[in-house]
Amino acid sequence: MALLAIALLAACAAALGAAPPGPFEQQLVQLIDTDERDGHADITVQFSCTVFYLSNAPLNHGRNTVITLRLGPDCGAFLGSVIPEFPLVGGGGKLVTGARLEQVVPTEVTLELTWNRELDFVMVPTTNGQGLRVRLLGTERKQPGGYVTLTEAPQGYAVNLESSTGQFAPEAVQAAAAQFGAAAYVSETDIDGKHWYRLRIGPFTTRLEAERVLRIAQMSYPRAWLAINDEPPELTAVEHAAVQSVAAGAPTDPPLPDEQRAQILRDARAALAKRQFPEAVELLTRLLRQPEYPGRADAQELIGLVRERAGQLAHAKAEYQEYLRRYPDGPAAARVRSRLLALAAAAETPPPEAESASAPHPNNWSMAGSAALTYQYGQNQVSGGGTSSSSTSLNSFLAFGDLLVQNRGDRFDFTGRMDSGYTANLVPNTGGSQDRTTIAYVELDDRTLGLTGRAGRQSLASQGDIGLFDGVYAGYQATPMLMISAAGGYPAYTSYSQFSTQQTFGTVTAELGPFRQAWVFDGYLFDQQNAGATERRAVGFQTRYSMPGRSAMLLVDYDIAFQQLNSATLIGNLTAWRNWVFGFDADHRRSPLLLLSNALIGQTAPDLAALQLQFTPSQIRQLALDRTATSDTFTLSATHPLGERWQFIGNVSALELGGTPPSAGVPATPSTGLDKTVSLQMSASSLLQTSDLHFFGVRYDNSPLSRSITLSWDARFMLPGAWRFGPRFSVEQLNDPMLGGNQLLYLPELRSDWTGKRTVFEFIGGYQLQQQQPLPGQSAVGVQNTRNFYLSVTERLRF
């Protein structure tokens, strides 16, 4: 494996110079990359052109989400039709299992992302309007024996600040908690006949997090050390006070009607079944704050089970012990005692890596990856006026591969990534074949110092939205709540871009949080140079708020060179009464992103260096402002389950793209006006067979230039073996004078996929018929009909 790592390094260096820019780009999705970290995973999606986020469903929890996007005016041929795409998800992991992009109606597409289990997530569009960022929350997976992450033992790590044969004063415990921003407690143990009290911070889910706190703690507590799963199986009285039941000492709420209490308990059980642990805890806490009533014991037992399933073992013990204290002879007392014994047995049998605080990590190499081969074919036919013509619009093979090589040592972690592909274009006179390099880097982590370094081609969506670049990145975990990072290099823009030093950039970012387990704050300073001039210089701010049942995200980017607001986005959702979930999205931005090189739009000069020979710096700056329009988007959405099989989804959105003035020989572009869209959808399961899915939709769009209404049906059926079968049909009536008046569009489509342990086979075939309706007084001979046939077949392999 060491030879493989060396070969990967050589491939990285070679690939950065081996991707010549191609004359065509047939993929709307340029990049989907997953970066798995402790407790969460970040998904970066980058497109070939500007897209406007409209909505997504589910909003913030589930095994997948379907994102609806409006294509921007710079999307060219994609505005007419988009061939379905199956983008390869990079990252080498098995968390994000698939991605699928399809056209809904002309100028709108959906991107479906799927992960391997139900998770909470938040989403925000990037500043440049050509990407999305999705963060999956709570990605730890529970393992046999009561441990949660893939490689670490949950609740098993703590920092032992100080040990003493005498008790610690409560003030000392409180001071430690305030200093480190984490729970502080006192543990007790007997060693060689002596009784010891140990002041500790924790518990921590991962060793990495505990080691970072240890390094900081040793500045104030020189004899601090890392404790791994050495707690006694039962909580001491002091520990119980630190991790006590939500009911202990909690105030009593006014009594609720029995029916409402019963409904809350049913909702909590449903949340547990869906693995929505934070929501279940919130509901059960309401019941435990009630005055004593006959069903309260059930809620007390259930919250212990929720904590146990969530991997919060210390909290689970506290809740179970609270049950036995209140209801020693309760109907579930025997069952609760059995669970406490099981938790004690799990604590006494730690995984191998947690048996000793001094045991070194094995220096094992690991490798994971995936490969995909796709064939795409498209045929167009236009008939009218007694004539007919046909052409092959698409005929190509696409090969993609992603490789992840890792080594976890006692202190250092090494990671190597390679994500590249090749497109073979078989259509004559439409450009040649080309290769692409999306990711090619090496990374080294120092867990003791909290340092991360990365070099090569990589994606940077959170620090000024440079997207792909060739360069270096460095991160430093200064404190458990403060992460500082910096990056610099040369923008690559697309995976087809070859290495170029024409433009340079640098950025610095700080992430602070979480505060109160809910708030996270980010800020960045970004600078980019092009031909000796400032291409973009901006400051940005982002804050995320996430609590059970509600979340919000605010992102602001301001260009200090142009003194213009680049973008401001506010996204949020709220779970309300009777399981209604409401979402909103308000977005104002420059479209495209405000860059000095926007001055080239409509000019004959190939680059800024040539344009500087024709105009002064102030004139170029004004041209960039003139060519950059503004866009405003506002969306309201709502979802609500109707019984056990049906769900309602509704969206109302409005989008307006501003105009641009004439200057330097470039004509003005008018505003699109306010484009209003209403979309209603009903989803159902198990209608015709067990576990089938159906989506019935109606969509109405009204803008100053056109009006349309679309009816659609989308279904997915399970077939014998591992096959799924998905028919889809939509019909749209479009009234657009620019396209010749009234038109009817029919789109039947068939999808099928087979999923094995390591292999996925996917097929999509569709036929779009566009019939132009004669205008009043117009002969039917003069109208045109267009037929488009498309086919896409993909096979993926994970290893």
PDB file of N, CA and C in Angstrom, residues 345-422:
ATOM      1  N   ALA A 345     -21.817  -4.029  30.840  1.00  0.00           N
ATOM      2  CA  ALA A 345     -20.996  -5.019  30.147  1.00  0.00           C
ATOM      3  C   ALA A 345     -20.286  -4.406  28.949  1.00  0.00           C
ATOM      4  N   ALA A 346     -20.983  -3.515  28.231  1.00  0.00           N
ATOM      5  CA  ALA A 346     -20.349  -2.853  27.088  1.00  0.00           C
ATOM      6  C   ALA A 346     -19.189  -1.989  27.526  1.00  0.00           C
ATOM      7  N   ALA A 347     -19.351  -1.301  28.670  1.00  0.00           N
ATOM      8  CA  ALA A 347     -18.276  -0.431  29.158  1.00  0.00           C
ATOM      9  C   ALA A 347     -17.074  -1.232  29.615  1.00  0.00           C
ATOM     10  N   GLU A 348     -17.307  -2.495  30.099  1.00  0.00           N
ATOM     11  CA  GLU A 348     -16.203  -3.308  30.572  1.00  0.00           C
ATOM     12  C   GLU A 348     -15.465  -3.996  29.443  1.00  0.00           C
ATOM     13  N   THR A 349     -16.005  -3.960  28.213  1.00  0.00           N
ATOM     14  CA  THR A 349     -15.362  -4.615  27.078  1.00  0.00           C
ATOM     15  C   THR A 349     -15.120  -3.590  25.992  1.00  0.00           C
ATOM     16  N   PRO A 350     -14.121  -2.712  26.167  1.00  0.00           N
ATOM     17  CA  PRO A 350     -13.870  -1.668  25.185  1.00  0.00           C
ATOM     18  C   PRO A 350     -13.274  -2.248  23.920  1.00  0.00           C
ATOM     19  N   PRO A 351     -13.392  -1.556  22.807  1.00  0.00           N
ATOM     20  CA  PRO A 351     -12.766  -2.008  21.575  1.00  0.00           C
ATOM     21  C   PRO A 351     -11.263  -1.973  21.723  1.00  0.00           C
ATOM     22  N   PRO A 352     -10.514  -2.716  20.863  1.00  0.00           N
ATOM     23  CA  PRO A 352      -9.076  -2.829  21.029  1.00  0.00           C
ATOM     24  C   PRO A 352      -8.355  -1.509  21.107  1.00  0.00           C
ATOM     25  N   GLU A 353      -8.762  -0.519  20.308  1.00  0.00           N
ATOM     26  CA  GLU A 353      -8.017   0.726  20.297  1.00  0.00           C
ATOM     27  C   GLU A 353      -8.231   1.534  21.567  1.00  0.00           C
ATOM     28  N   ALA A 354      -9.215   1.140  22.427  1.00  0.00           N
ATOM     29  CA  ALA A 354      -9.498   1.917  23.625  1.00  0.00           C
ATOM     30  C   ALA A 354      -9.051   1.209  24.895  1.00  0.00           C
ATOM     31  N   GLU A 355      -8.307   0.085  24.787  1.00  0.00           N
ATOM     32  CA  GLU A 355      -7.952  -0.665  25.971  1.00  0.00           C
ATOM     33  C   GLU A 355      -6.926   0.045  26.814  1.00  0.00           C
ATOM     34  N   SER A 356      -6.100   0.871  26.223  1.00  0.00           N
ATOM     35  CA  SER A 356      -5.063   1.542  26.989  1.00  0.00           C
ATOM     36  C   SER A 356      -4.845   2.922  26.433  1.00  0.00           C
ATOM     37  N   ALA A 357      -4.676   3.892  27.329  1.00  0.00           N
ATOM     38  CA  ALA A 357      -4.444   5.256  26.876  1.00  0.00           C
ATOM     39  C   ALA A 357      -3.108   5.391  26.191  1.00  0.00           C
ATOM     40  N   SER A 358      -2.201   4.503  26.482  1.00  0.00           N
ATOM     41  CA  SER A 358      -0.867   4.608  25.895  1.00  0.00           C
ATOM     42  C   SER A 358      -0.683   3.694  24.701  1.00  0.00           C
ATOM     43  N   ALA A 359      -1.726   2.885  24.348  1.00  0.00           N
ATOM     44  CA  ALA A 359      -1.571   1.967  23.235  1.00  0.00           C
ATOM     45  C   ALA A 359      -1.470   2.730  21.932  1.00  0.00           C
ATOM     46  N   PRO A 360      -0.460   2.478  21.104  1.00  0.00           N
ATOM     47  CA  PRO A 360      -0.308   3.201  19.849  1.00  0.00           C
ATOM     48  C   PRO A 360      -1.339   2.760  18.831  1.00  0.00           C
ATOM     49  N   HIS A 361      -1.660   3.656  17.904  1.00  0.00           N
ATOM     50  CA  HIS A 361      -2.556   3.315  16.823  1.00  0.00           C
ATOM     51  C   HIS A 361      -1.816   2.435  15.828  1.00  0.00           C
ATOM     52  N   PRO A 362      -2.427   1.397  15.319  1.00  0.00           N
ATOM     53  CA  PRO A 362      -1.752   0.578  14.319  1.00  0.00           C
ATOM     54  C   PRO A 362      -1.551   1.384  13.045  1.00  0.00           C
ATOM     55  N   ASN A 363      -0.377   1.223  12.453  1.00  0.00           N
ATOM     56  CA  ASN A 363      -0.054   1.953  11.235  1.00  0.00           C
ATOM     57  C   ASN A 363      -0.574   1.169  10.034  1.00  0.00           C
ATOM     58  N   ASN A 364      -1.879   1.127   9.884  1.00  0.00           N
ATOM     59  CA  ASN A 364      -2.506   0.369   8.817  1.00  0.00           C
ATOM     60  C   ASN A 364      -2.870   1.287   7.670  1.00  0.00           C
ATOM     61  N   TRP A 365      -2.590   0.823   6.464  1.00  0.00           N
ATOM     62  CA  TRP A 365      -3.036   1.516   5.273  1.00  0.00           C
ATOM     63  C   TRP A 365      -4.411   0.999   4.888  1.00  0.00           C
ATOM     64  N   SER A 366      -5.221   1.871   4.361  1.00  0.00           N
ATOM     65  CA  SER A 366      -6.531   1.478   3.857  1.00  0.00           C
ATOM     66  C   SER A 366      -6.778   2.153   2.524  1.00  0.00           C
ATOM     67  N   MET A 367      -7.600   1.520   1.715  1.00  0.00           N
ATOM     68  CA  MET A 367      -7.907   2.065   0.396  1.00  0.00           C
ATOM     69  C   MET A 367      -9.392   1.874   0.111  1.00  0.00           C
ATOM     70  N   ALA A 368     -10.015   2.877  -0.455  1.00  0.00           N
ATOM     71  CA  ALA A 368     -11.412   2.804  -0.866  1.00  0.00           C
ATOM     72  C   ALA A 368     -11.571   3.642  -2.123  1.00  0.00           C
ATOM     73  N   GLY A 369     -12.610   3.362  -2.854  1.00  0.00           N
ATOM     74  CA  GLY A 369     -12.810   4.136  -4.072  1.00  0.00           C
ATOM     75  C   GLY A 369     -14.020   3.661  -4.838  1.00  0.00           C
ATOM     76  N   SER A 370     -14.176   4.208  -6.014  1.00  0.00           N
ATOM     77  CA  SER A 370     -15.295   3.848  -6.875  1.00  0.00           C
ATOM     78  C   SER A 370     -14.925   4.161  -8.314  1.00  0.00           C
ATOM     79  N   ALA A 371     -15.645   3.534  -9.223  1.00  0.00           N
ATOM     80  CA  ALA A 371     -15.457   3.776 -10.650  1.00  0.00           C
ATOM     81  C   ALA A 371     -16.818   3.719 -11.318  1.00  0.00           C
ATOM     82  N   ALA A 372     -16.969   4.442 -12.413  1.00  0.00           N
ATOM     83  CA  ALA A 372     -18.248   4.481 -13.125  1.00  0.00           C
ATOM     84  C   ALA A 372     -17.995   4.608 -14.620  1.00  0.00           C
ATOM     85  N   LEU A 373     -18.827   3.932 -15.384  1.00  0.00           N
ATOM     86  CA  LEU A 373     -18.800   4.025 -16.839  1.00  0.00           C
ATOM     87  C   LEU A 373     -20.206   4.357 -17.314  1.00  0.00           C
ATOM     88  N   THR A 374     -20.344   5.444 -18.075  1.00  0.00           N
ATOM     89  CA  THR A 374     -21.647   5.914 -18.542  1.00  0.00           C
ATOM     90  C   THR A 374     -21.656   6.026 -20.057  1.00  0.00           C
ATOM     91  N   TYR A 375     -22.753   5.595 -20.658  1.00  0.00           N
ATOM     92  CA  TYR A 375     -22.969   5.824 -22.087  1.00  0.00           C
ATOM     93  C   TYR A 375     -24.202   6.697 -22.245  1.00  0.00           C
ATOM     94  N   GLN A 376     -24.105   7.758 -23.060  1.00  0.00           N
ATOM     95  CA  GLN A 376     -25.205   8.676 -23.298  1.00  0.00           C
ATOM     96  C   GLN A 376     -25.464   8.806 -24.794  1.00  0.00           C
ATOM     97  N   TYR A 377     -26.748   8.822 -25.151  1.00  0.00           N
ATOM     98  CA  TYR A 377     -27.117   8.958 -26.563  1.00  0.00           C
ATOM     99  C   TYR A 377     -28.338   9.857 -26.657  1.00  0.00           C
ATOM    100  N   GLY A 378     -28.330  10.776 -27.615  1.00  0.00           N
ATOM    101  CA  GLY A 378     -29.466  11.665 -27.838  1.00  0.00           C
ATOM    102  C   GLY A 378     -29.712  11.867 -29.317  1.00  0.00           C
ATOM    103  N   GLN A 379     -30.996  11.835 -29.729  1.00  0.00           N
ATOM    104  CA  GLN A 379     -31.384  12.017 -31.125  1.00  0.00           C
ATOM    105  C   GLN A 379     -32.492  13.059 -31.193  1.00  0.00           C
ATOM    106  N   ASN A 380     -32.350  14.049 -32.079  1.00  0.00           N
ATOM    107  CA  ASN A 380     -33.339  15.103 -32.263  1.00  0.00           C
ATOM    108  C   ASN A 380     -33.968  15.009 -33.649  1.00  0.00           C
ATOM    109  N   GLN A 381     -35.269  15.313 -33.727  1.00  0.00           N
ATOM    110  CA  GLN A 381     -35.970  15.347 -35.008  1.00  0.00           C
ATOM    111  C   GLN A 381     -36.891  16.554 -35.025  1.00  0.00           C
ATOM    112  N   VAL A 382     -36.817  17.351 -36.087  1.00  0.00           N
ATOM    113  CA  VAL A 382     -37.653  18.539 -36.271  1.00  0.00           C
ATOM    114  C   VAL A 382     -38.441  18.366 -37.556  1.00  0.00           C
ATOM    115  N   SER A 383     -39.768  18.530 -37.456  1.00  0.00           N
ATOM    116  CA  SER A 383     -40.612  18.389 -38.637  1.00  0.00           C
ATOM    117  C   SER A 383     -41.576  19.557 -38.711  1.00  0.00           C
ATOM    118  N   GLY A 384     -41.917  19.956 -39.928  1.00  0.00           N
ATOM    119  CA  GLY A 384     -42.830  21.066 -40.147  1.00  0.00           C
ATOM    120  C   GLY A 384     -42.750  21.547 -41.567  1.00  0.00           C
ATOM    121  N   GLY A 385     -43.873  22.065 -42.072  1.00  0.00           N
ATOM    122  CA  GLY A 385     -43.880  22.577 -43.436  1.00  0.00           C
ATOM    123  C   GLY A 385     -43.619  21.515 -44.472  1.00  0.00           C
ATOM    124  N   GLY A 386     -43.964  20.280 -44.150  1.00  0.00           N
ATOM    125  CA  GLY A 386     -43.763  19.197 -45.100  1.00  0.00           C
ATOM    126  C   GLY A 386     -42.349  18.661 -45.142  1.00  0.00           C
ATOM    127  N   THR A 387     -41.460  19.129 -44.286  1.00  0.00           N
ATOM    128  CA  THR A 387     -40.077  18.646 -44.277  1.00  0.00           C
ATOM    129  C   THR A 387     -39.747  18.088 -42.895  1.00  0.00           C
ATOM    130  N   SER A 388     -38.714  17.287 -42.855  1.00  0.00           N
ATOM    131  CA  SER A 388     -38.292  16.699 -41.595  1.00  0.00           C
ATOM    132  C   SER A 388     -36.775  16.507 -41.621  1.00  0.00           C
ATOM    133  N   SER A 389     -36.133  16.757 -40.480  1.00  0.00           N
ATOM    134  CA  SER A 389     -34.682  16.569 -40.371  1.00  0.00           C
ATOM    135  C   SER A 389     -34.369  15.981 -39.004  1.00  0.00           C
ATOM    136  N   SER A 390     -33.313  15.191 -38.958  1.00  0.00           N
ATOM    137  CA  SER A 390     -32.907  14.586 -37.687  1.00  0.00           C
ATOM    138  C   SER A 390     -31.403  14.674 -37.548  1.00  0.00           C
ATOM    139  N   SER A 391     -30.949  14.644 -36.312  1.00  0.00           N
ATOM    140  CA  SER A 391     -29.511  14.737 -36.039  1.00  0.00           C
ATOM    141  C   SER A 391     -29.209  14.053 -34.715  1.00  0.00           C
ATOM    142  N   THR A 392     -27.992  13.591 -34.585  1.00  0.00           N
ATOM    143  CA  THR A 392     -27.526  12.998 -33.331  1.00  0.00           C
ATOM    144  C   THR A 392     -26.950  14.112 -32.469  1.00  0.00           C
ATOM    145  N   SER A 393     -27.599  14.407 -31.364  1.00  0.00           N
ATOM    146  CA  SER A 393     -27.156  15.498 -30.502  1.00  0.00           C
ATOM    147  C   SER A 393     -26.120  15.047 -29.488  1.00  0.00           C
ATOM    148  N   LEU A 394     -26.113  13.753 -29.183  1.00  0.00           N
ATOM    149  CA  LEU A 394     -25.202  13.276 -28.141  1.00  0.00           C
ATOM    150  C   LEU A 394     -24.898  11.807 -28.380  1.00  0.00           C
ATOM    151  N   ASN A 395     -23.623  11.474 -28.300  1.00  0.00           N
ATOM    152  CA  ASN A 395     -23.181  10.088 -28.426  1.00  0.00           C
ATOM    153  C   ASN A 395     -21.800  10.009 -27.778  1.00  0.00           C
ATOM    154  N   SER A 396     -21.750   9.591 -26.540  1.00  0.00           N
ATOM    155  CA  SER A 396     -20.482   9.666 -25.829  1.00  0.00           C
ATOM    156  C   SER A 396     -20.386   8.617 -24.732  1.00  0.00           C
ATOM    157  N   PHE A 397     -19.149   8.264 -24.389  1.00  0.00           N
ATOM    158  CA  PHE A 397     -18.814   7.433 -23.238  1.00  0.00           C
ATOM    159  C   PHE A 397     -18.105   8.312 -22.210  1.00  0.00           C
ATOM    160  N   LEU A 398     -18.461   8.125 -20.953  1.00  0.00           N
ATOM    161  CA  LEU A 398     -17.827   8.871 -19.870  1.00  0.00           C
ATOM    162  C   LEU A 398     -17.324   7.876 -18.834  1.00  0.00           C
ATOM    163  N   ALA A 399     -16.056   7.961 -18.517  1.00  0.00           N
ATOM    164  CA  ALA A 399     -15.445   7.084 -17.512  1.00  0.00           C
ATOM    165  C   ALA A 399     -14.935   7.948 -16.369  1.00  0.00           C
ATOM    166  N   PHE A 400     -15.269   7.547 -15.130  1.00  0.00           N
ATOM    167  CA  PHE A 400     -14.855   8.292 -13.947  1.00  0.00           C
ATOM    168  C   PHE A 400     -14.261   7.323 -12.929  1.00  0.00           C
ATOM    169  N   GLY A 401     -13.325   7.814 -12.146  1.00  0.00           N
ATOM    170  CA  GLY A 401     -12.749   7.018 -11.080  1.00  0.00           C
ATOM    171  C   GLY A 401     -12.389   7.884  -9.891  1.00  0.00           C
ATOM    172  N   ASP A 402     -12.554   7.331  -8.689  1.00  0.00           N
ATOM    173  CA  ASP A 402     -12.232   8.045  -7.464  1.00  0.00           C
ATOM    174  C   ASP A 402     -11.471   7.088  -6.550  1.00  0.00           C
ATOM    175  N   LEU A 403     -10.325   7.526  -6.025  1.00  0.00           N
ATOM    176  CA  LEU A 403      -9.483   6.690  -5.179  1.00  0.00           C
ATOM    177  C   LEU A 403      -9.109   7.448  -3.914  1.00  0.00           C
ATOM    178  N   LEU A 404      -9.258   6.786  -2.783  1.00  0.00           N
ATOM    179  CA  LEU A 404      -8.920   7.358  -1.486  1.00  0.00           C
ATOM    180  C   LEU A 404      -7.959   6.398  -0.779  1.00  0.00           C
ATOM    181  N   VAL A 405      -6.774   6.882  -0.444  1.00  0.00           N
ATOM    182  CA  VAL A 405      -5.768   6.101   0.269  1.00  0.00           C
ATOM    183  C   VAL A 405      -5.498   6.788   1.596  1.00  0.00           C
ATOM    184  N   GLN A 406      -5.549   6.024   2.700  1.00  0.00           N
ATOM    185  CA  GLN A 406      -5.368   6.604   4.027  1.00  0.00           C
ATOM    186  C   GLN A 406      -4.432   5.757   4.864  1.00  0.00           C
ATOM    187  N   ASN A 407      -3.749   6.419   5.781  1.00  0.00           N
ATOM    188  CA  ASN A 407      -2.957   5.757   6.803  1.00  0.00           C
ATOM    189  C   ASN A 407      -3.164   6.484   8.114  1.00  0.00           C
ATOM    190  N   ARG A 408      -3.592   5.751   9.137  1.00  0.00           N
ATOM    191  CA  ARG A 408      -3.813   6.334  10.449  1.00  0.00           C
ATOM    192  C   ARG A 408      -2.711   5.874  11.379  1.00  0.00           C
ATOM    193  N   GLY A 409      -1.899   6.801  11.827  1.00  0.00           N
ATOM    194  CA  GLY A 409      -0.811   6.494  12.728  1.00  0.00           C
ATOM    195  C   GLY A 409      -1.113   6.901  14.151  1.00  0.00           C
ATOM    196  N   ASP A 410      -0.107   6.783  15.001  1.00  0.00           N
ATOM    197  CA  ASP A 410      -0.285   7.146  16.402  1.00  0.00           C
ATOM    198  C   ASP A 410      -0.537   8.637  16.562  1.00  0.00           C
ATOM    199  N   ARG A 411       0.047   9.442  15.672  1.00  0.00           N
ATOM    200  CA  ARG A 411      -0.122  10.889  15.743  1.00  0.00           C
ATOM    201  C   ARG A 411      -0.547  11.495  14.423  1.00  0.00           C
ATOM    202  N   PHE A 412       0.004  10.977  13.317  1.00  0.00           N
ATOM    203  CA  PHE A 412      -0.238  11.581  12.012  1.00  0.00           C
ATOM    204  C   PHE A 412      -1.184  10.713  11.185  1.00  0.00           C
ATOM    205  N   ASP A 413      -2.043  11.378  10.422  1.00  0.00           N
ATOM    206  CA  ASP A 413      -2.919  10.713   9.466  1.00  0.00           C
ATOM    207  C   ASP A 413      -2.572  11.204   8.069  1.00  0.00           C
ATOM    208  N   PHE A 414      -2.408  10.258   7.135  1.00  0.00           N
ATOM    209  CA  PHE A 414      -2.121  10.606   5.746  1.00  0.00           C
ATOM    210  C   PHE A 414      -3.329  10.269   4.882  1.00  0.00           C
ATOM    211  N   THR A 415      -3.659  11.162   3.949  1.00  0.00           N
ATOM    212  CA  THR A 415      -4.758  10.933   3.009  1.00  0.00           C
ATOM    213  C   THR A 415      -4.304  11.327   1.615  1.00  0.00           C
ATOM    214  N   GLY A 416      -4.593  10.481   0.664  1.00  0.00           N
ATOM    215  CA  GLY A 416      -4.359  10.796  -0.746  1.00  0.00           C
ATOM    216  C   GLY A 416      -5.635  10.617  -1.528  1.00  0.00           C
ATOM    217  N   ARG A 417      -5.989  11.584  -2.373  1.00  0.00           N
ATOM    218  CA  ARG A 417      -7.237  11.542  -3.141  1.00  0.00           C
ATOM    219  C   ARG A 417      -6.949  11.744  -4.614  1.00  0.00           C
ATOM    220  N   MET A 418      -7.659  10.985  -5.446  1.00  0.00           N
ATOM    221  CA  MET A 418      -7.587  11.168  -6.892  1.00  0.00           C
ATOM    222  C   MET A 418      -8.970  10.944  -7.471  1.00  0.00           C
ATOM    223  N   ASP A 419      -9.494  11.907  -8.205  1.00  0.00           N
ATOM    224  CA  ASP A 419     -10.812  11.826  -8.819  1.00  0.00           C
ATOM    225  C   ASP A 419     -10.676  12.394 -10.228  1.00  0.00           C
ATOM    226  N   SER A 420     -10.758  11.536 -11.223  1.00  0.00           N
ATOM    227  CA  SER A 420     -10.564  11.990 -12.600  1.00  0.00           C
ATOM    228  C   SER A 420     -11.452  11.196 -13.539  1.00  0.00           C
ATOM    229  N   GLY A 421     -11.479  11.601 -14.801  1.00  0.00           N
ATOM    230  CA  GLY A 421     -12.332  10.927 -15.768  1.00  0.00           C
ATOM    231  C   GLY A 421     -11.937  11.249 -17.189  1.00  0.00           C
ATOM    232  N   TYR A 422     -12.629  10.600 -18.115  1.00  0.00           N
ATOM    233  CA  TYR A 422     -12.361  10.786 -19.545  1.00  0.00           C
ATOM    234  C   TYR A 422     -13.683  10.732 -20.294  1.00  0.00           C
TER     235      TYR A 422
END
